[in-house]
């Protein structure tokens, strides 16, 4: 059976899918996206993803109202069912649409939606053993709260991390940490958990939001302040969060700061709590 993709409101065979090279996402990165995790054939926290998707569209002045959101949600569920994906992701993208190349966009352009599914296993080894990270300057734009497809700053940082045998880049603006190239950052010192506040310098990750709830359940306090780069040498635990990395411990910093860590007890406890929600999703709850 041929794999299906979604183009606007139509499910078609992947090999038949096409769209205009005049699409503004090609010229300007003028679009947004979401990645939704699938566990046991069911989407994880889909409504949270769709709410953020709608917010991103509104921030970029791309038409996307409640009715479109509901229709797209139904189409994505149909795509998931059609492809029979058990473990993986749905990638969904919304662009401003096709028009002659011009920095000034017109508001009458018809937006383009496309989506596909992709098998993906959970990162069990990384979550168990931890990863090495590379600290580097944050060179992205100033609206990181919008999940735009324009990701060159993230891409270049991730490449730099890989060139130093690290699995993620941790970004800082001057002497203040922001987040990972494709993740949010948490550090732990004593009984205090610290993470960057949800503002324009970071993406307010879905997994990040869940972890904040879990931390509250654990009776821990959270400091919402940027982490000083130099303070990264003096912490007890650190981990990243994202849809695909879930809760992944950090065991080494390289680059701007050099420091080694072990996978700590709070990180493990939060992973266990996250897995409880995964199991509920797998059971269709």
Coordinates of C-alpha atoms in Angstrom, one line a residue:
X1 CA 0.0 0.0 0.0
X2 CA 1.4 3.4 -1.0
X3 CA 2.1 5.8 1.8
X4 CA -0.2 8.8 2.0
X5 CA 0.6 12.5 2.6
X6 CA -1.8 15.4 3.2
X7 CA -1.9 18.3 0.8
X8 CA -4.4 20.9 2.1
X9 CA -7.5 18.7 2.7
X10 CA -6.6 15.8 0.4
X11 CA -4.8 12.5 1.2
X12 CA -2.8 11.5 -1.9
X13 CA 0.0 9.0 -2.6
X14 CA 3.4 10.3 -1.5
X15 CA 4.9 9.9 -5.0
X16 CA 2.2 12.0 -6.5
X17 CA 2.6 14.9 -4.1
X18 CA 3.8 18.2 -5.5
X19 CA 3.4 21.9 -4.9
X20 CA 4.5 25.2 -6.6
X21 CA 8.2 26.2 -6.5
X22 CA 6.7 29.7 -6.0
X23 CA 5.7 28.8 -2.5
X24 CA 6.9 31.4 0.0
X25 CA 8.3 28.8 2.3
X26 CA 10.8 28.0 -0.4
X27 CA 11.9 31.6 -1.0
X28 CA 11.6 33.1 2.5
X29 CA 11.1 30.2 5.0
X30 CA 7.6 31.9 5.3
X31 CA 5.8 29.2 7.2
X32 CA 5.3 27.3 10.4
X33 CA 5.3 23.6 11.5
X34 CA 4.7 21.1 14.2
X35 CA 6.0 17.7 15.0
X36 CA 3.5 15.5 16.9
X37 CA 4.7 12.2 18.6
X38 CA 2.8 9.0 18.0
X39 CA 2.8 6.3 20.6
X40 CA 1.0 3.0 20.1
X41 CA -0.8 4.5 17.1
X42 CA -2.2 7.5 19.0
X43 CA -1.0 11.1 18.9
X44 CA 0.6 12.5 22.1
X45 CA -0.7 15.9 23.4
X46 CA -2.2 16.7 20.0
X47 CA -4.4 19.6 21.2
X48 CA -1.4 21.4 22.8
X49 CA 0.5 21.1 19.5
X50 CA -2.5 22.4 17.5
X51 CA -3.0 25.3 19.8
X52 CA 0.7 26.3 19.4
X53 CA 0.3 25.8 15.6
X54 CA -2.6 28.2 15.6
X55 CA -0.7 30.8 17.7
X56 CA 2.3 30.6 15.4
X57 CA 0.1 31.2 12.4
X58 CA -1.5 34.2 14.1
X59 CA 1.9 35.7 15.0
X60 CA 2.9 35.5 11.3
X61 CA -0.4 36.8 10.0
X62 CA -1.2 33.6 8.2
X63 CA -4.9 32.8 8.1
X64 CA -5.7 29.8 10.4
X65 CA -8.9 30.0 12.5
X66 CA -10.6 27.6 14.8
X67 CA -12.6 25.8 12.0
X68 CA -9.4 25.3 10.0
X69 CA -7.7 23.9 13.1
X70 CA -10.5 21.5 13.7
X71 CA -10.6 20.4 10.1
X72 CA -6.8 19.9 10.0
X73 CA -6.8 17.9 13.3
X74 CA -9.4 15.5 11.7
X75 CA -7.3 15.3 8.5
X76 CA -4.2 14.4 10.5
X77 CA -6.0 11.7 12.4
X78 CA -7.2 10.3 9.1
X79 CA -3.6 10.4 7.7
X80 CA -2.3 8.6 10.8
X81 CA -5.0 5.9 10.4
X82 CA -4.4 5.6 6.6
X83 CA -0.7 5.0 7.1
X84 CA -1.0 2.7 10.0
X85 CA 1.8 4.3 11.9
X86 CA 2.4 2.8 15.4
X87 CA 5.5 4.6 16.6
X88 CA 6.8 7.8 15.1
X89 CA 5.8 11.4 14.2
X90 CA 3.4 13.4 12.2
X91 CA 5.1 16.5 10.6
X92 CA 2.7 19.2 9.6
X93 CA 3.6 22.5 7.8
X94 CA 1.6 25.6 6.9
X95 CA 3.1 28.1 4.5
X96 CA 1.7 31.5 3.4
X97 CA 1.3 30.0 0.0
X98 CA 2.4 30.7 -3.6
X99 CA 3.1 34.1 -5.0
X100 CA 5.7 36.0 -7.2
X101 CA 8.9 36.4 -5.2
X102 CA 8.5 39.6 -3.2
X103 CA 9.5 40.4 0.4
X104 CA 6.1 42.2 0.8
X105 CA 3.5 39.5 1.2
X106 CA -0.1 39.9 0.1
X107 CA -3.0 38.9 2.4
X108 CA -5.1 37.2 -0.4
X109 CA -2.5 34.4 -0.9
X110 CA -4.0 30.9 -0.4
X111 CA -2.0 29.1 2.4
X112 CA -0.6 25.6 1.8
X113 CA -0.8 22.8 4.3
X114 CA 1.0 19.6 4.0
X115 CA 1.8 16.7 6.3
X116 CA 3.4 13.3 6.4
X117 CA 4.1 10.5 8.9
X118 CA 7.5 9.0 9.7
X119 CA 8.4 6.0 11.8
X120 CA 10.7 6.9 14.7
X121 CA 11.7 4.9 17.7
X122 CA 12.0 6.4 21.2
X123 CA 15.7 7.4 22.0
X124 CA 16.1 4.8 24.7
X125 CA 19.9 4.8 24.8
X126 CA 20.2 8.6 24.9
X127 CA 17.6 8.8 27.7
X128 CA 19.4 6.1 29.7
X129 CA 23.0 7.1 29.2
X130 CA 22.7 10.8 28.5
X131 CA 24.3 12.9 25.8
X132 CA 27.2 15.3 25.2
X133 CA 26.3 18.9 24.3
X134 CA 28.2 21.7 22.7
X135 CA 27.7 25.3 24.0
X136 CA 27.8 28.0 21.3
X137 CA 26.5 31.5 20.6
X138 CA 22.8 31.8 19.8
X139 CA 22.6 33.4 16.4
X140 CA 18.9 33.0 15.7
X141 CA 16.3 35.7 15.1
X142 CA 14.4 37.3 18.0
X143 CA 11.1 35.5 17.6
X144 CA 12.1 32.0 18.7
X145 CA 8.7 31.6 20.3
X146 CA 7.3 31.1 16.8
X147 CA 7.8 27.6 15.4
X148 CA 8.8 28.8 12.0
X149 CA 10.4 26.6 9.2
X150 CA 13.2 29.2 9.0
X151 CA 15.7 27.2 11.1
X152 CA 19.1 28.1 9.7
X153 CA 20.5 29.3 13.0
X154 CA 19.4 26.0 14.6
X155 CA 20.7 23.9 11.7
X156 CA 24.2 25.5 11.8
X157 CA 24.4 25.1 15.6
X158 CA 23.4 21.5 15.4
X159 CA 26.1 20.9 12.7
X160 CA 28.7 22.5 14.9
X161 CA 27.7 20.3 17.8
X162 CA 27.9 17.2 15.6
X163 CA 31.4 18.3 14.4
X164 CA 32.5 18.2 18.0
X165 CA 31.0 14.7 18.6
X166 CA 28.0 16.1 20.5
X167 CA 24.4 15.2 20.1
X168 CA 22.9 18.7 20.8
X169 CA 23.9 22.3 20.7
X170 CA 23.1 24.5 23.7
X171 CA 22.8 28.1 22.8
X172 CA 23.6 31.3 24.7
X173 CA 23.1 34.9 23.9
X174 CA 26.3 36.5 25.4
X175 CA 26.6 35.1 28.9
X176 CA 23.0 33.9 29.2
X177 CA 21.8 30.4 28.2
X178 CA 18.6 30.1 26.1
X179 CA 17.9 26.6 24.9
X180 CA 19.0 23.8 22.6
X181 CA 19.1 23.9 18.9
X182 CA 16.0 21.6 18.9
X183 CA 15.2 21.4 22.5
X184 CA 14.6 23.2 25.8
X185 CA 17.1 23.2 28.6
X186 CA 16.7 22.5 32.3
X187 CA 19.4 22.6 35.0
X188 CA 19.2 21.4 38.6
X189 CA 21.2 22.6 41.6
X190 CA 20.2 21.3 45.0
X191 CA 16.5 21.4 45.3
X192 CA 16.0 24.1 42.6
X193 CA 15.2 23.6 39.0
X194 CA 16.0 26.4 36.6
X195 CA 15.0 27.1 33.0
X196 CA 14.7 30.1 30.7
X197 CA 11.3 31.9 30.9
X198 CA 8.9 31.4 28.1
X199 CA 9.5 34.6 26.0
X200 CA 10.7 35.5 22.5
X201 CA 14.2 33.9 23.1
X202 CA 12.9 30.3 23.3
X203 CA 10.2 28.0 21.9
X204 CA 7.8 27.1 24.7
X205 CA 8.1 23.4 24.1
X206 CA 5.2 21.0 24.7
X207 CA 7.4 18.6 26.6
X208 CA 8.8 21.6 28.5
X209 CA 5.3 22.5 29.6
X210 CA 4.6 18.9 30.7
X211 CA 7.8 18.7 32.7
X212 CA 7.0 21.9 34.5
X213 CA 3.8 20.2 35.7
X214 CA 5.7 17.1 36.8
X215 CA 8.2 19.2 38.7
X216 CA 5.3 20.9 40.6
X217 CA 4.0 17.4 41.4
X218 CA 7.4 16.6 42.9
X219 CA 7.1 19.6 45.2
X220 CA 10.2 21.3 43.7
X221 CA 10.5 25.0 43.0
X222 CA 11.3 26.3 39.5
X223 CA 13.3 29.5 38.8
X224 CA 12.3 31.0 35.5
X225 CA 15.5 32.9 34.8
X226 CA 18.2 32.6 32.1
X227 CA 21.1 30.5 33.3
X228 CA 24.5 32.2 33.4
X229 CA 27.0 30.4 31.2
X230 CA 29.6 30.2 33.9
X231 CA 27.1 28.7 36.3
X232 CA 26.9 25.6 34.0
X233 CA 30.1 24.4 35.7
X234 CA 28.5 24.2 39.1
X235 CA 25.2 22.3 38.5
X236 CA 24.1 18.9 39.7
X237 CA 22.0 17.7 36.9
X238 CA 20.9 18.9 33.4
X239 CA 18.5 17.6 30.8
X240 CA 16.9 18.7 27.5
X241 CA 13.3 18.2 26.5
X242 CA 11.5 18.0 23.1
X243 CA 8.9 16.0 21.3
X244 CA 11.4 13.6 19.9
X245 CA 14.1 13.6 22.6
X246 CA 11.5 13.4 25.4
X247 CA 13.5 14.0 28.6
X248 CA 17.2 13.3 27.8
X249 CA 19.9 13.8 30.4
X250 CA 23.1 15.8 29.7
X251 CA 26.3 14.2 30.9
X252 CA 28.8 16.6 29.3
X253 CA 29.2 20.2 28.2
X254 CA 31.8 21.1 25.6
X255 CA 32.5 24.3 23.8
X256 CA 32.2 27.6 25.8
X257 CA 32.1 25.5 29.0
X258 CA 33.6 22.1 29.8
X259 CA 31.9 20.1 32.5
X260 CA 30.9 16.5 33.1
X261 CA 27.8 15.3 34.9
X262 CA 26.0 12.0 35.7
X263 CA 22.3 11.1 35.1
X264 CA 20.7 12.4 38.3
X265 CA 17.8 11.2 40.5
X266 CA 15.4 14.0 39.6
X267 CA 15.9 13.5 35.9
X268 CA 15.2 9.8 36.2
X269 CA 12.1 10.5 38.3
X270 CA 10.8 13.0 35.7
X271 CA 11.5 10.4 32.9
X272 CA 9.4 7.9 34.8
X273 CA 6.5 10.3 35.2
X274 CA 6.7 11.2 31.5
X275 CA 6.6 7.5 30.6
X276 CA 3.4 7.1 32.6
X277 CA 1.7 9.6 30.2
X278 CA 3.2 7.8 27.2
X279 CA 1.7 4.5 28.5
X280 CA -1.7 6.2 28.8
X281 CA -1.5 7.4 25.2
X282 CA -0.5 3.9 24.0
X283 CA -3.6 2.6 25.7
X284 CA -5.8 5.2 24.0
X285 CA -6.5 7.2 27.1

